[in-house]
Short mmCIF file of C-alpha atoms in Angstrom, two decimals:
data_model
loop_
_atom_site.label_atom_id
_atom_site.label_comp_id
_atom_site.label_asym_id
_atom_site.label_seq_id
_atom_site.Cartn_x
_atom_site.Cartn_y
_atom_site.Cartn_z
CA UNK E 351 -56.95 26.46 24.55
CA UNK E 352 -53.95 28.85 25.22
CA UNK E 353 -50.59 27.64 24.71
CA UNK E 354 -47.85 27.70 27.46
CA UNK E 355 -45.24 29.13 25.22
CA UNK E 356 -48.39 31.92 25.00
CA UNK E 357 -48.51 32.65 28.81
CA UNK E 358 -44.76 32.59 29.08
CA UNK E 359 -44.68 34.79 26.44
CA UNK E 360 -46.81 37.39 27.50
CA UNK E 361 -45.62 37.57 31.28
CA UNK E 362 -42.53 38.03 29.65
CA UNK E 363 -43.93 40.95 27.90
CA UNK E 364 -45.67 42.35 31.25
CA UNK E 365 -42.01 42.30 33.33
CA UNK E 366 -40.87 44.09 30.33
CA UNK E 367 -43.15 46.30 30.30
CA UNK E 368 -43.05 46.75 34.10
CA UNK E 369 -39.26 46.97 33.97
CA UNK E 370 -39.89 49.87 31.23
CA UNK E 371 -42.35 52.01 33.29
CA UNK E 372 -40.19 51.15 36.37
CA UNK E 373 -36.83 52.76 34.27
CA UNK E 374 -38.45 55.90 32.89
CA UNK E 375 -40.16 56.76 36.43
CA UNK E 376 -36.35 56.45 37.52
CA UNK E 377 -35.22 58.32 34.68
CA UNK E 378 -37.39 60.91 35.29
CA UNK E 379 -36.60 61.25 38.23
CA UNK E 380 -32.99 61.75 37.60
CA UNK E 381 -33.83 64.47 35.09
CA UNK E 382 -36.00 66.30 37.55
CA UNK E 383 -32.91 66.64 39.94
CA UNK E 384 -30.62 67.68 37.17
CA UNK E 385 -32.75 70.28 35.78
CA UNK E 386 -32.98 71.38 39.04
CA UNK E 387 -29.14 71.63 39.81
CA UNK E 388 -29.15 73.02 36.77
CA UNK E 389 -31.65 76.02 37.41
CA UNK E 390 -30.32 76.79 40.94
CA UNK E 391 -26.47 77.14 39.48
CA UNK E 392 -28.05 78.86 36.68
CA UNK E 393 -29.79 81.44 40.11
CA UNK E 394 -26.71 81.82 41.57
CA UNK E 395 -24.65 82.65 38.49
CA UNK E 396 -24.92 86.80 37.71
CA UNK E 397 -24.08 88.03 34.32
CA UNK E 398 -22.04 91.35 33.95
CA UNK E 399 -24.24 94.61 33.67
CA UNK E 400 -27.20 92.73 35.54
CA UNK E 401 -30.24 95.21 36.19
CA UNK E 402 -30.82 95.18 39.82
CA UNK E 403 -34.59 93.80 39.24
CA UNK E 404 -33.55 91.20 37.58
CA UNK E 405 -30.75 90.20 39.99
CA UNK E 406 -33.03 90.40 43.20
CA UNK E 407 -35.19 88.28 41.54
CA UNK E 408 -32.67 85.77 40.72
CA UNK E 409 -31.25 85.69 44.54
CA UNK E 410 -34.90 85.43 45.62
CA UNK E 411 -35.71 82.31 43.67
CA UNK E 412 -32.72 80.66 45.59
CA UNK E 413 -34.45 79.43 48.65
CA UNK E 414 -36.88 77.73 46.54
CA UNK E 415 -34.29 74.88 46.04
CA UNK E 416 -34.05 73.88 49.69
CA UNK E 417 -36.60 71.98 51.42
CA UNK E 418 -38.29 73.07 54.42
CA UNK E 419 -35.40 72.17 56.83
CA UNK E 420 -32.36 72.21 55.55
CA UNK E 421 -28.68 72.61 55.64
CA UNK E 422 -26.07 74.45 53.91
CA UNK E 423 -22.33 73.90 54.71
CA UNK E 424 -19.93 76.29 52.43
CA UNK E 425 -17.21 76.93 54.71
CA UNK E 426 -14.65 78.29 54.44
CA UNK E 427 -16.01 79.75 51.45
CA UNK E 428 -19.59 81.19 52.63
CA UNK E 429 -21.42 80.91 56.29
CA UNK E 430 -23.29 77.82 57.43
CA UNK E 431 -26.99 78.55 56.21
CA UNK E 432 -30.25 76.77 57.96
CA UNK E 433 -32.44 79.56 57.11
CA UNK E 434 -34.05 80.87 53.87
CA UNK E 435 -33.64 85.10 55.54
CA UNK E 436 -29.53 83.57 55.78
CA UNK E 437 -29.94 81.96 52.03
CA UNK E 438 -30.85 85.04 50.50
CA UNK E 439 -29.19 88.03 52.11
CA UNK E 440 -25.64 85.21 51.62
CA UNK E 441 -26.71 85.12 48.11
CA UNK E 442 -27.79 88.40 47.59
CA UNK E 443 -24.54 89.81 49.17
CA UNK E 444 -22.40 87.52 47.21
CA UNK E 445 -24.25 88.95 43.20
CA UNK E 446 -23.82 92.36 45.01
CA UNK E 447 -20.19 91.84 45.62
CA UNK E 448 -18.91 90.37 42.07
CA UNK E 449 -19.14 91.79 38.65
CA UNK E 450 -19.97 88.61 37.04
CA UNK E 451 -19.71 85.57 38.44
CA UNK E 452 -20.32 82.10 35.65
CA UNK E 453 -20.51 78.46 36.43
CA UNK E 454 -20.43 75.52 35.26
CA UNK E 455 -21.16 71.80 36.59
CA UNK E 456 -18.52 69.83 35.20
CA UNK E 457 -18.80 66.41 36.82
CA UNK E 458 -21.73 64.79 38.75
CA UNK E 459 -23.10 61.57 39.70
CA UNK E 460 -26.51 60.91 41.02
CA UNK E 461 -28.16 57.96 43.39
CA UNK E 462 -31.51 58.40 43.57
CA UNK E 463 -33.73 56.21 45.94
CA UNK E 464 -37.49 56.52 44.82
CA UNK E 465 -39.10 54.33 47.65
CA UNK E 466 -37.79 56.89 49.97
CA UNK E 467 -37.88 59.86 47.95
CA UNK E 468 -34.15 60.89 48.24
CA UNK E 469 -30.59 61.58 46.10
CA UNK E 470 -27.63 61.78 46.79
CA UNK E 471 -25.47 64.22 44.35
CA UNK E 472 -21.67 64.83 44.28
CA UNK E 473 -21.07 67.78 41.73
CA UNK E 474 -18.08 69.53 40.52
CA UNK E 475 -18.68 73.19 39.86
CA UNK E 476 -16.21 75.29 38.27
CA UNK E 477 -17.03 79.18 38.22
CA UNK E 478 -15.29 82.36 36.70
CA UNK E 479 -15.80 85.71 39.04
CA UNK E 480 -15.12 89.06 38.28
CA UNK E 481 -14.63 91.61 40.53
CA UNK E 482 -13.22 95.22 39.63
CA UNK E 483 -10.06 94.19 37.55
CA UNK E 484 -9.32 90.19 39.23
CA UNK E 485 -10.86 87.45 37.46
CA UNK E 486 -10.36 83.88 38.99
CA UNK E 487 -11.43 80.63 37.99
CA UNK E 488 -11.79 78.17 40.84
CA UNK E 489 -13.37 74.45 41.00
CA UNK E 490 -15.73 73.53 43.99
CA UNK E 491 -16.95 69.92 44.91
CA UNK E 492 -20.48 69.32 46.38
CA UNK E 493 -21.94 66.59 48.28
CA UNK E 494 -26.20 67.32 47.89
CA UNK E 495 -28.84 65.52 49.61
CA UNK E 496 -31.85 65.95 47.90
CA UNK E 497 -35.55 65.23 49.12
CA UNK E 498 -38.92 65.37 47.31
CA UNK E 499 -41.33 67.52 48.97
CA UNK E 500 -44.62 67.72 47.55
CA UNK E 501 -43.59 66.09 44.32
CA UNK E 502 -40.65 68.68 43.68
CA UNK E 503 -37.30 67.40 44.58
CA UNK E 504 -35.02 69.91 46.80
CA UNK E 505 -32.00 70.43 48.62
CA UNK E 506 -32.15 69.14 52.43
CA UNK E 507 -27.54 69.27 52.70
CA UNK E 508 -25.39 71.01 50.73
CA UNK E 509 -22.17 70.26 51.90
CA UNK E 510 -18.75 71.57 50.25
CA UNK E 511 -16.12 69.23 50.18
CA UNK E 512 -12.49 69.54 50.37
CA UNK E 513 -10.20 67.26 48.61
CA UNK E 514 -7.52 69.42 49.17
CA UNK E 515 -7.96 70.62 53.04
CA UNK E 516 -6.54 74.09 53.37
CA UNK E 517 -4.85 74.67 56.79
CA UNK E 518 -5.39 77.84 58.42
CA UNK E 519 -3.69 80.60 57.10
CA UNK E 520 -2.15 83.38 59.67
CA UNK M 330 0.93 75.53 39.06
CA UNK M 331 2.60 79.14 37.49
CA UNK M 332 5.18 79.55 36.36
CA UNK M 333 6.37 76.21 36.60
CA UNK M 334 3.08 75.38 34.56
CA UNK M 335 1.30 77.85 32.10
CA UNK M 336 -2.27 77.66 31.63
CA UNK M 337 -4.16 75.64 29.77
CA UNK M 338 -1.20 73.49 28.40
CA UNK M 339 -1.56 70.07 27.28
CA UNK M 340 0.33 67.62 30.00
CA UNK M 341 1.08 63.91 30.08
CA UNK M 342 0.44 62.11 33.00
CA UNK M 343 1.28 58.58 34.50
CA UNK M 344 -1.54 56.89 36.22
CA UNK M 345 -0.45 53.77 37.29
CA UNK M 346 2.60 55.36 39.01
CA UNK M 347 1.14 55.16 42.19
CA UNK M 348 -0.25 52.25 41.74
CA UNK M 349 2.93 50.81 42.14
CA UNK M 350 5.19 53.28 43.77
CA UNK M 351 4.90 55.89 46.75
CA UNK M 352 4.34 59.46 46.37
CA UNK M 353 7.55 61.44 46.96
CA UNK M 354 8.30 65.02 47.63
CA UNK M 355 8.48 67.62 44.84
CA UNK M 356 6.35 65.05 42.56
CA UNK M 357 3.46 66.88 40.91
CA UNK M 358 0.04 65.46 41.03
CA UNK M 359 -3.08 65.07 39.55
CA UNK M 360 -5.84 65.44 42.36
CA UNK M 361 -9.13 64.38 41.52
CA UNK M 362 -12.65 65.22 42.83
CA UNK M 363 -15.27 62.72 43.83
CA UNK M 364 -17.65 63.58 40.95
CA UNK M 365 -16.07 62.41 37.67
CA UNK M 366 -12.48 63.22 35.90
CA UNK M 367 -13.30 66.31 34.11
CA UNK M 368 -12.09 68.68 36.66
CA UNK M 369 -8.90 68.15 38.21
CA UNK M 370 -6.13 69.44 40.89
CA UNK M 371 -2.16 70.05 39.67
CA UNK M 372 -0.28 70.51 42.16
CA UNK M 373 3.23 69.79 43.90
CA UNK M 374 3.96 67.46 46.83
CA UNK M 375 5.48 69.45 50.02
CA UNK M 376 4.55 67.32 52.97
CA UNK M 377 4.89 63.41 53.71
CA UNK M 378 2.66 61.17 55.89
CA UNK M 379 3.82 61.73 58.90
CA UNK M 380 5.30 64.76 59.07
CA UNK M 381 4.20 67.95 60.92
CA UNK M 382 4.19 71.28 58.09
CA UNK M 383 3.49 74.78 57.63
CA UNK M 384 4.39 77.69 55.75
CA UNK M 385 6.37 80.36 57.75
CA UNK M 386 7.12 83.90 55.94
CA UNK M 387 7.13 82.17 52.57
CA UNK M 388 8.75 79.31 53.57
CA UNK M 389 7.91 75.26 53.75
CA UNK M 390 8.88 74.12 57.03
CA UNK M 391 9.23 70.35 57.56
CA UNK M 392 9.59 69.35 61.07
CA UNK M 393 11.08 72.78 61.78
CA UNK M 394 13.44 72.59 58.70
CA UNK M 395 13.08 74.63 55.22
CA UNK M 396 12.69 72.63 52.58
CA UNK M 397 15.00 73.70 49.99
CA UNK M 398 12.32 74.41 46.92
CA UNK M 399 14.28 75.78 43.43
CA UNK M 400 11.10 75.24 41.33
CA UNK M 401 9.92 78.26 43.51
CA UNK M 402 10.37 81.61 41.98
CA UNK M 403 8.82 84.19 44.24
CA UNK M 404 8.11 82.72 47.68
CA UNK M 405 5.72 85.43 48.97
CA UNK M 406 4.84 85.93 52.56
CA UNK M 407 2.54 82.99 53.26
CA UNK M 408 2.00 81.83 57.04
CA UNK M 409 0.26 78.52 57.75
CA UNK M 410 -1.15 77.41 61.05
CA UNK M 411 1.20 74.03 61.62
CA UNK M 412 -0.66 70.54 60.25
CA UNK M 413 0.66 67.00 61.45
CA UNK M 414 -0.22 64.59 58.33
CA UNK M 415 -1.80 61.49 58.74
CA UNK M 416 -0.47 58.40 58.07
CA UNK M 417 -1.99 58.78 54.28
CA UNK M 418 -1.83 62.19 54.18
CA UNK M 419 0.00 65.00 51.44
CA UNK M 420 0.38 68.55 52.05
CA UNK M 421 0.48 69.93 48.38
CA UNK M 422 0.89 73.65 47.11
CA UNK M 423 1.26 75.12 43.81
CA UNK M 424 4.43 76.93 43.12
CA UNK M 425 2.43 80.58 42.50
CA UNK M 426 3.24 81.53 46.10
CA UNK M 427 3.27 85.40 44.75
CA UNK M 428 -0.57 85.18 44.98
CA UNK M 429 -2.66 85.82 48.32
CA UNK M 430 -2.06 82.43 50.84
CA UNK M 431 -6.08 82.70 51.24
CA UNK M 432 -7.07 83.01 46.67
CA UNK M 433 -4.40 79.70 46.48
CA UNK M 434 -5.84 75.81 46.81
CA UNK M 435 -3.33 74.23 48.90
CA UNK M 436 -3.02 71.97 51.88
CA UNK M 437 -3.94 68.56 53.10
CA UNK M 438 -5.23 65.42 50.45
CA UNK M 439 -5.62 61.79 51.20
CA UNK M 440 -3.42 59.33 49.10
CA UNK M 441 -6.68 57.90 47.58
CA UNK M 442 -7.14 61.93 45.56
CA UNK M 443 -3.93 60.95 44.15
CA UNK M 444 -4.58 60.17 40.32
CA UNK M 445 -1.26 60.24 38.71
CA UNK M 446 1.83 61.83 38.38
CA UNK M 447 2.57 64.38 36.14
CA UNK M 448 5.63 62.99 33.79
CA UNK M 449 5.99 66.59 31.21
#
């Protein structure tokens, strides 16, 4: 004869348990998104005296990070970008342009809805470049979308955002 | 924020200021970003809800008027398409207006970016 307190005792254990899996599949989740972020800041950054092979290869591991359709909105900083042909000659231009060029994500939150398999991201990047003699530090925010696409998550919007809206300049 | 401001200086600032006052011209402000507090915006107030601003051969026009700004040491050259704020809407500059217009982070915020105001 089992005991009520028993039964009680060991659904209690199951939800647990359940609740457990449920926060580690979230968890990972999270990770999987951050160590992404991580690796496609990590392919745009270029360190100084770069060999060429190894920046190409860099630039063309960029696309990689978007989904199949996405969309990339950089203005005024960079062109619009829907294609992975405009992500990489963009990207490739920009490490062919700098000396170096370091960053760093310095803030970010993450929302990430399993059931549907999306994210949203809002990132703060802050980023050294170097070009001939100039070096300037300057501090981006990013609003991401992220999607999982056969079990890898990627970018689907990458959107820069403004909190301070520059008017045009003449 | 040069020269006004040196880099990477330690700075005090009020956040509950706002909380119970209005921004006002020439008050410099902490701006933050949507993602977290690490990373933050100094910079000076130029334009008031309401108003319609732009720069004009270095100068901050208000409604048509220079505003007088001492704080400024070189004003530089900068030209500014003309902006009309909303009604909770800053126009804020740094006071480096020797750099290029286009390298400098300036322009329209909402009151809500507003985080505090710098008191030294």
């Amino acid at each position: 004869m089992v005991k009520p307190w028993f039964k009680i005792g060991i659904l209690i254990l199951l939800a647990l348990a359940l609740g457990l899996v449920y926060a580690r599949c979230s968890n990972r989740d999270a990770r999987l998104i951050h160590r992404q972020w991580d690796r496609l800041v990590g392919s745009v950054e270029k360190r100084p005296e770069e060999p060429p092979l190894q920046s190409l290869g860099r630039a063309n591991a960029i696309p990689d990070f978007f989904a199949r359709e996405f969309h990339v909105s950089l203005r005024p900083v960079l062109p619009n970008m829907k294609s992975r042909n405009e992500l990489l000659s963009t990207f490739s231009y920009v490490r062919g342009a700098v000396t170096s060029l370091s960053l760093g994500t310095s803030d970010r939150t993450l929302t990430v809805n399993r059931s549907a398999g999306t994210a949203f991201m809002t990132a703060t990047i802050r980023g050294t470049v170097v070009y001939g003699t100039t070096r300037e530090t300057h501090a981006y925010e990013f609003d991401v979308d992220w999607i999982k696409e056969d079990g890898t998550w990627r970018i689907q919007t990458l959107t820069l955002v403004q909190s301070i809206e520059a008017p045009p300049v003449l | 924020m040069e020269p006004t401001l040196s880099d990477r200086s330690f700075r005090l600032v009020s956040r509950v200021h706002y909380k119970i006052r209005q921004p006002e011209r020439g008050d410099i402000v902490v701006i933050r970003m949507a993602a977290g507090h690490k990373t933050m915006y100094l910079k000076r107030i130029l334009g008031l809800p309401g108003e319609r601003v732009r720069f004009k051969d270095g100068v901050f026009m208000v409604d048509n008027n220079p505003l007088p700004e001492p704080y400024v040491v070189r004003n530089g050259s900068w030209n500014t398409g003309e902006v009309t704020l909303g009604p909770s809407q800053y126009f804020v500059a740094g006071d480096n207006r020797a750099m290029n217009a286009r390298e400098h982070v300036m322009g329209v915020t909402h009151r809500s970016r507003l985080e505090g105001l710098l008191l030294w």
